[in-house]
Coordinates of C-alpha atoms in Angstrom, one line a residue:
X16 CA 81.9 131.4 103.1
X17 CA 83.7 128.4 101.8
X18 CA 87.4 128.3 101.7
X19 CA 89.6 125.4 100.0
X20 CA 92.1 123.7 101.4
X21 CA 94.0 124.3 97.9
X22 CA 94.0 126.1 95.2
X23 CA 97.0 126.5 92.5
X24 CA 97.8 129.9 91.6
X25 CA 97.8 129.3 87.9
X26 CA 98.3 133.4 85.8
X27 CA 98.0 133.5 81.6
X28 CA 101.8 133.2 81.9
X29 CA 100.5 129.1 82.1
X30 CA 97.9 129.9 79.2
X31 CA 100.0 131.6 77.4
X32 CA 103.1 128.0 77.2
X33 CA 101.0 125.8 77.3
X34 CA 99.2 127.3 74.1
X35 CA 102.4 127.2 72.3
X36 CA 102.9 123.5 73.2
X37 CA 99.8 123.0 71.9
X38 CA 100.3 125.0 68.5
X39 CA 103.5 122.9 68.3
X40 CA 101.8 120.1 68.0
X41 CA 104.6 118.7 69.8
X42 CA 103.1 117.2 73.1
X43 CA 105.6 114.8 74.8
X44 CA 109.7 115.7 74.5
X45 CA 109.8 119.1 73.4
X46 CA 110.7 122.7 73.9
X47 CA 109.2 123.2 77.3
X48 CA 110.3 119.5 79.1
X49 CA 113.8 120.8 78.6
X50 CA 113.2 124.6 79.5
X51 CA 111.3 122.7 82.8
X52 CA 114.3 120.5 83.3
X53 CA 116.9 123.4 83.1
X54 CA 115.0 125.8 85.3
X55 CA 115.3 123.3 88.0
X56 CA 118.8 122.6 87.1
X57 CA 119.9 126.6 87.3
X58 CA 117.3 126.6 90.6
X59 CA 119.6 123.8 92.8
X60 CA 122.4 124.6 91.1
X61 CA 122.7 120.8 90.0
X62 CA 124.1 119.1 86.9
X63 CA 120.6 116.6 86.6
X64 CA 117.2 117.2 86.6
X65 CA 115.2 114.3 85.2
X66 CA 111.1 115.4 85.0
X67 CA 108.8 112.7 85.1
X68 CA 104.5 112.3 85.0
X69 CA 104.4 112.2 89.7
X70 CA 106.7 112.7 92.6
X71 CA 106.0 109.0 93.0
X72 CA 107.6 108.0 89.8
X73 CA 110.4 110.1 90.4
X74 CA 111.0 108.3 94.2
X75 CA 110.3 104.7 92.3
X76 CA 113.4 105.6 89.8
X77 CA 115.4 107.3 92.4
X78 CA 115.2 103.6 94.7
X79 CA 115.6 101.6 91.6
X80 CA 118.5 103.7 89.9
X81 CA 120.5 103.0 93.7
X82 CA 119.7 99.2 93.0
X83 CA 117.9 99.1 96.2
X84 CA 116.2 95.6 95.8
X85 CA 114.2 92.6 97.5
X86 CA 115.2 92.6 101.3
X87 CA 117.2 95.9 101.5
X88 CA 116.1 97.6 104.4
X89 CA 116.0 101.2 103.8
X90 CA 115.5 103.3 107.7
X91 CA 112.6 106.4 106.8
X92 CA 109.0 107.8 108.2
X93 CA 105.9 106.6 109.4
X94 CA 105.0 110.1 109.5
X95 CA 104.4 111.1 105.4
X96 CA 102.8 110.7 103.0
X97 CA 102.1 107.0 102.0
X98 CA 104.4 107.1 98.5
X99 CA 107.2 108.1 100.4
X100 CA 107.7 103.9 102.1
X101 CA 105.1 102.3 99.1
X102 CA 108.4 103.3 96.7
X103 CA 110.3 101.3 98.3
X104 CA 107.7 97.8 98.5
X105 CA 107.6 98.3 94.3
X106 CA 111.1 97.1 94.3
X107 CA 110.7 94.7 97.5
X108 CA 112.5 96.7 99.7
X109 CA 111.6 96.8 103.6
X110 CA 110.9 100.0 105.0
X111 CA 112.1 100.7 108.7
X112 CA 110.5 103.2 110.5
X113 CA 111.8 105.4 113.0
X114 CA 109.6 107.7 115.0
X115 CA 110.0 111.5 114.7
X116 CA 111.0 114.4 116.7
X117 CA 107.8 116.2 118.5
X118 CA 109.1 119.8 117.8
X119 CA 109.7 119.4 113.8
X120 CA 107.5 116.1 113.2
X121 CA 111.1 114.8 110.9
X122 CA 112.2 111.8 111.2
X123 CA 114.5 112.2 114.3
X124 CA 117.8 111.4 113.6
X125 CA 119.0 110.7 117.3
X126 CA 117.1 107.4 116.6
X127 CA 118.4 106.0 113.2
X128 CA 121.9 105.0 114.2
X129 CA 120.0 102.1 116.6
X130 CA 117.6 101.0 113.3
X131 CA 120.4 99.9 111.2
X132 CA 121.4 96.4 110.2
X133 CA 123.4 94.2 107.7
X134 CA 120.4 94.8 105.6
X135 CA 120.2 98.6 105.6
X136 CA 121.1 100.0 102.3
X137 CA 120.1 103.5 102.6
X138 CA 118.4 106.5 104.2
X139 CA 114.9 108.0 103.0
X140 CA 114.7 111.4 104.8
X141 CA 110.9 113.7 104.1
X142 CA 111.3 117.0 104.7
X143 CA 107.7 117.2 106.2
X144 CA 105.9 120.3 105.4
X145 CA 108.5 122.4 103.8
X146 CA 111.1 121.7 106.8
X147 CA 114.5 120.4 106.0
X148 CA 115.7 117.4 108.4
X149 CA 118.5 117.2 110.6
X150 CA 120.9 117.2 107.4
X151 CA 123.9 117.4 108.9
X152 CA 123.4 114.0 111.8
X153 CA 121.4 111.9 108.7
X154 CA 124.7 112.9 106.4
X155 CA 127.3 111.8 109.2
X156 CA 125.2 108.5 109.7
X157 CA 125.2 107.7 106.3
X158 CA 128.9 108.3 105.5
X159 CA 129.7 106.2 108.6
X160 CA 127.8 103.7 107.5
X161 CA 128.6 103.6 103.8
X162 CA 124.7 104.2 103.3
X163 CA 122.7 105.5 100.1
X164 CA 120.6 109.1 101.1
X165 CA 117.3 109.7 99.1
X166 CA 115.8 112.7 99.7
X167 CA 112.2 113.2 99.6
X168 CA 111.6 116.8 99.1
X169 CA 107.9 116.9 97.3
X170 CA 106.8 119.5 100.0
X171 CA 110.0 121.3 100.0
X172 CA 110.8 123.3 97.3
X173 CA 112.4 126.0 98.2
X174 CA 113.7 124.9 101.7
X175 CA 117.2 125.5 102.6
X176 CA 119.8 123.2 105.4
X177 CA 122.7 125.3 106.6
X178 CA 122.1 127.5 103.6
X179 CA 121.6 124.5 101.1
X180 CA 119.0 123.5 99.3
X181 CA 117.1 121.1 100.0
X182 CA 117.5 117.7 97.5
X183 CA 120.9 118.4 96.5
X184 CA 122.3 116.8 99.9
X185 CA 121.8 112.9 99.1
X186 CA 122.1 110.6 95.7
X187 CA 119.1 111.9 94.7
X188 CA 116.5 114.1 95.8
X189 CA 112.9 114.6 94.3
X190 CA 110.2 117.0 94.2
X191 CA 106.5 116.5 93.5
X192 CA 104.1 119.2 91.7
X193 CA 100.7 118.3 92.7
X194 CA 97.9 121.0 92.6
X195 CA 98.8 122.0 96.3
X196 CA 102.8 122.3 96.0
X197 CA 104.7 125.4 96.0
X198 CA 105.1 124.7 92.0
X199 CA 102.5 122.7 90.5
X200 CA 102.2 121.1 86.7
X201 CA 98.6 119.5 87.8
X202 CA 100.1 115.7 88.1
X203 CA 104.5 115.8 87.8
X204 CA 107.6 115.1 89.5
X205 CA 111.2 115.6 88.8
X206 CA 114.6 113.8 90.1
X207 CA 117.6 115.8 90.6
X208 CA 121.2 114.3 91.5
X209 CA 125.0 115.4 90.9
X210 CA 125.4 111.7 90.0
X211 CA 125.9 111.0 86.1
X212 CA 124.9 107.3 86.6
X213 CA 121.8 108.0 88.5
X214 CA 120.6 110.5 86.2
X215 CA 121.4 107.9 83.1
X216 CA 119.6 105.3 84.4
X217 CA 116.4 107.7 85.7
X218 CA 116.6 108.9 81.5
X219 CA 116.1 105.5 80.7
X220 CA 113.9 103.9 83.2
X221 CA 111.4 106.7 82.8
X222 CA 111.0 106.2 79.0
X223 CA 110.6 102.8 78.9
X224 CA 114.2 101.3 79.2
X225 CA 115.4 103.0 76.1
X226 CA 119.2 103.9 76.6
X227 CA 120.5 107.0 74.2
X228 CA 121.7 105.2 71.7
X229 CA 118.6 103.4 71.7
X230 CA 115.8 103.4 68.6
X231 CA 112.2 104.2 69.5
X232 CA 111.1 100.9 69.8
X233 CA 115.0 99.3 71.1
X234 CA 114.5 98.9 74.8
X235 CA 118.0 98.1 76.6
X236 CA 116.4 97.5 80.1
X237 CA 113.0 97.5 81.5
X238 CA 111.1 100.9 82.2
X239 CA 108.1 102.4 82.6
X240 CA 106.1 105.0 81.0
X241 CA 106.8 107.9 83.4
X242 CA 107.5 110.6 81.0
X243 CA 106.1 114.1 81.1
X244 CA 103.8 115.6 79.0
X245 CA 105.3 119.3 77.1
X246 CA 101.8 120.2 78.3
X247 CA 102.4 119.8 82.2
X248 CA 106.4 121.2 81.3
X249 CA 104.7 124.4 80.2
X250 CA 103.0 124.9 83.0
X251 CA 106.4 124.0 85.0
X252 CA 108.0 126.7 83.3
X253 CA 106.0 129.2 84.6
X254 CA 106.0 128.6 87.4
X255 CA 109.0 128.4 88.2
X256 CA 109.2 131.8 86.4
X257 CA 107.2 132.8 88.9
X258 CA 109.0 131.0 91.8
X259 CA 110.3 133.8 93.9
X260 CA 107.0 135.4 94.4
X261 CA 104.8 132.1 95.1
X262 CA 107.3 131.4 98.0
X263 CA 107.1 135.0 99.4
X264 CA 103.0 134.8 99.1
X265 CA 103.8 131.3 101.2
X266 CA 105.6 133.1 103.6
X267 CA 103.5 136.2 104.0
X268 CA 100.1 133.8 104.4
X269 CA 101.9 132.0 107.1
X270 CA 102.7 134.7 108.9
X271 CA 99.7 136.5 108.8
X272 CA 98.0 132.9 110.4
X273 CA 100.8 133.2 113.1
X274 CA 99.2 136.6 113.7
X275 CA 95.9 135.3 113.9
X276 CA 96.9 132.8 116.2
X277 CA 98.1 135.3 118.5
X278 CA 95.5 137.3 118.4
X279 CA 92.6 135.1 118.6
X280 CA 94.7 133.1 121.5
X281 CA 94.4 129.7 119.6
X282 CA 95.4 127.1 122.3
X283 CA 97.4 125.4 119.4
X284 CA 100.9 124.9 118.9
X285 CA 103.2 124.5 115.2
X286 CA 105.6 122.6 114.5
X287 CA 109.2 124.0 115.2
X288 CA 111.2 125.6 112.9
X289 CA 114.8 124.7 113.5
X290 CA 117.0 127.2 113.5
X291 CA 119.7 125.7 110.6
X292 CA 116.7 125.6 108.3
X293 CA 114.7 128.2 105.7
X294 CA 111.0 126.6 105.7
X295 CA 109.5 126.7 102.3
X296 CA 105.7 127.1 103.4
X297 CA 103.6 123.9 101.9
X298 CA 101.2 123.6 104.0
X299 CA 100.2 125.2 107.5
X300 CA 99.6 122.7 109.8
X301 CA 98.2 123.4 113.0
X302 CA 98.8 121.0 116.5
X303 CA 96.1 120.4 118.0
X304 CA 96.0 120.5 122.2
X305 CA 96.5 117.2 123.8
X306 CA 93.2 115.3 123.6
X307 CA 91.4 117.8 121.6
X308 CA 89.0 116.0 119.0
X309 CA 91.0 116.1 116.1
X310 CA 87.7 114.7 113.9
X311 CA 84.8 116.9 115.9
X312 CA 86.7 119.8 114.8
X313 CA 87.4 118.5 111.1
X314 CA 83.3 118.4 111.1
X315 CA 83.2 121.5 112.9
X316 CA 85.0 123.4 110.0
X317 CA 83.6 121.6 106.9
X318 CA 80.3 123.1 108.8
X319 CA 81.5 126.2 108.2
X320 CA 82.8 125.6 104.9
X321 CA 86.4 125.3 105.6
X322 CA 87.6 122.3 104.3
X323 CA 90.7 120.8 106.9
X324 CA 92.4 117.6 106.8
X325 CA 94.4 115.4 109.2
X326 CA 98.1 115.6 108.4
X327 CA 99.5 112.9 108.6
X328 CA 97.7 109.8 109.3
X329 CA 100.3 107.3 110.6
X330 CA 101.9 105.0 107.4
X331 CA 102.3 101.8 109.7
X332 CA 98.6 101.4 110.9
X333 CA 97.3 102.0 107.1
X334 CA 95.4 98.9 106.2
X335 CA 98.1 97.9 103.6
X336 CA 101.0 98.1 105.7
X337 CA 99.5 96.1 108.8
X338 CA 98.4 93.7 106.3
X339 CA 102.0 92.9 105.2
X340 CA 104.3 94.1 108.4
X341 CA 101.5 93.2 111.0
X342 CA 102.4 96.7 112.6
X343 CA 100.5 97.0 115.8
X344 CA 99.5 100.3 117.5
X345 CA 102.1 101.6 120.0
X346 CA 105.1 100.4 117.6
X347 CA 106.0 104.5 117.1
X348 CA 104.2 106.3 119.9
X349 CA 104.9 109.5 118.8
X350 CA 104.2 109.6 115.3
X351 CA 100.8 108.2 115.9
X352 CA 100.6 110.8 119.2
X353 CA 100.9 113.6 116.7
X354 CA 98.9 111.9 113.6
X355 CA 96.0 112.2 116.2
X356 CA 96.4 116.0 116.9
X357 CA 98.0 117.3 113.6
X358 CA 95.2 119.2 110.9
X359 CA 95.6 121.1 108.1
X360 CA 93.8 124.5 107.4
X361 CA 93.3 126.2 104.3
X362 CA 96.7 127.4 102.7
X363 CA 97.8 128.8 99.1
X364 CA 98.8 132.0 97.3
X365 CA 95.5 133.5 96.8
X366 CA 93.5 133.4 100.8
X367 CA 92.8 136.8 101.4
X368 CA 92.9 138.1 104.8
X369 CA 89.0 138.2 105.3
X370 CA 89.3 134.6 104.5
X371 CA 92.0 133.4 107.3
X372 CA 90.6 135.2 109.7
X373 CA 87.1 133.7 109.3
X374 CA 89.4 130.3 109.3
X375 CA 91.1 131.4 112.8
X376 CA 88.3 132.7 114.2
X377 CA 86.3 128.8 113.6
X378 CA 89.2 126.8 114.6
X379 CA 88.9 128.4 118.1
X380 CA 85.4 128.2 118.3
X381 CA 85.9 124.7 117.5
X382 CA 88.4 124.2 120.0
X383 CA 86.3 125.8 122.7
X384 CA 83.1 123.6 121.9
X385 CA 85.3 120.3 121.8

């Protein structure tokens, strides 16, 4: 048996749109971009949604629409993925990591008061697997402090604080729709704010400078080619047609894992869901026992044809970033405590039941062997 770590859950409702883009012959800035727009819009409840070609792009245009520039120090993650601290270093920005909370593996907000300077400019809180953070303490801080929040809610779509939704808290939030996400459009992102000047400039920036008033080939600042194709927009449509029911299969594959785990007597643990937030299931990531060989049972799995992967590596022992910060292990004890034990297993829409139990049943005969 081989099972995927991912697979997108992709219906002729996607044929069928992105066909019509494609009899169009309208590719880039049509029909479905704004249809994809307004869905996310209506979705948040939010006066700006601004699509763009990768959740990267849309976190890039989020720190350079705040004016975040060369020395601002801006407090966030080692425990993400990498694009969440490299959008800040295209602007010259200094990321400052705090370590995270054990139970929910976010950012822990207890510790982000003691990181801020002169320098700090802003907050850039990941909602880590689906799970809002502490909302309410990274809010306070920020007020107090006359800070700029970024939220960084590629994985959480969906996901709820207090009742509401994630990305609408901070100056701008952005989700990500890569082939794994809870919506995907293959490669795409998308910025959403309540702030008219953010979502100006992110208008702009992503389609090369031009300002509305602006001919094709006027420029009033200087952009980049982020844009989204009508062809990835009419996938977006979709599925976020489809929304309701991807995020209850989410939830129903989860729980039936938490089953398993039970049953089989898994000695792993998952991450805790707080009980002010609605998880929106992105991936189901499994915590491994304390010393447990995170990599034997990688191997052990892709033996068996289940493909796993460690989630998260830590961001401040990547090559790059002890290249440029000289980040030493031991600087966040916890983060890289947890990149060591954390895996993820096969998760999306369409795993049957035979399929995570054969999953379940390996990862504790791994764990037994290691």
């Amino acid at each position: 048996m081989f099972v995927p770590l991912a697979r997108p859950d992709l219906t002729d409702l996607e044929k069928q749109y992105v066909l019509e883009v494609l009899d169009s012959g309208q590719l880039s800035f049509g029909e479905k971009l704004a249809r994809f727009e307004d869905a996310f819009r209506q979705q948040l409840q939010i006066p700006h949604a601004v699509a763009m070609n990768s959740g990267t792009s849309a976190l890039h245009v989020a720190v350079k629409a705040l004016g975040l520039k060369s020395g601002d120090e801006v407090i966030t993650t080692p425990y993400s993925f990498i694009a969440s601290s490299n959008c800040l270093l295209f602007e010259g920005a200094v990321p400052i990591f705090v370590d995270i909370d054990p139970r929910t593996l976010n950012m822990d907000t207890k510790q982000v008061e003691s990181a801020i300077t002169p320098r700090t400019k802003a907050i850039l809180a990941v909602h880590v697997f689906g799970q809002t953070c502490h909302m309410d303490e990274l809010m306070r801080i920020a007020q107090k402090h006359n800070l700029h929040v970024i939220e960084d809610a590629c994985e959480a779509l969906g996901a709820e604080w207090k009742g509401k939704k994630a990305g609408t808290f901070g100056d701008a939030g952005v989700f990500a729709f890569y082939a794994n996400k809870q919506v995907t459009t293959g490669e795409g992102g998308i910025l959403v704010t309540q702030r008219e000047d953010i979502a100006s400039s992110a208008y702009s920036l992503r389609n090369q400078g031009r300002a509305p008033e602006d001919g094709w080939l006027e420029h009033t600042q200087v952009g980049y080619n982020y844009r989204m194709s009508d062809l990835q927009a009419a996938v977006g449509v979709a599925q976020m047609e489809r929304l309701s029911g991807l995020l209850r299969k989410r939830q129903e594959k989860a729980e039936r894992y938490k089953e398993l785990l039970r049953e089989y007597q898994v000695p792993v643990t998952l991450p805790q869901v707080l009980e002010e937030c609605k998880i929106s299931w992105f991936v189901f990531v499994v915590i491994l026992p304390e010393g447990a060989d995170q990599a034997g049972v990688i191997r052990f799995l892709h033996d068996k044809g289940i493909q796993s992967k460690p989630y998260f590596p830590a961001i401040h022992l990547q090559p790059c970033y002890r290249k440029q910060f000289l980040f030493e292990a031991g600087a966040f004890p916890v983060t890289e405590r947890m990149a060591k034990r954390t895996i993820a297993i096969p998760f999306h829409t369409r795993l049957t039941e035979e399929e995570q139990r054969y999953v379940i049943g390996q990862l504790a005969m791994a764990l037994q062997k290691g």
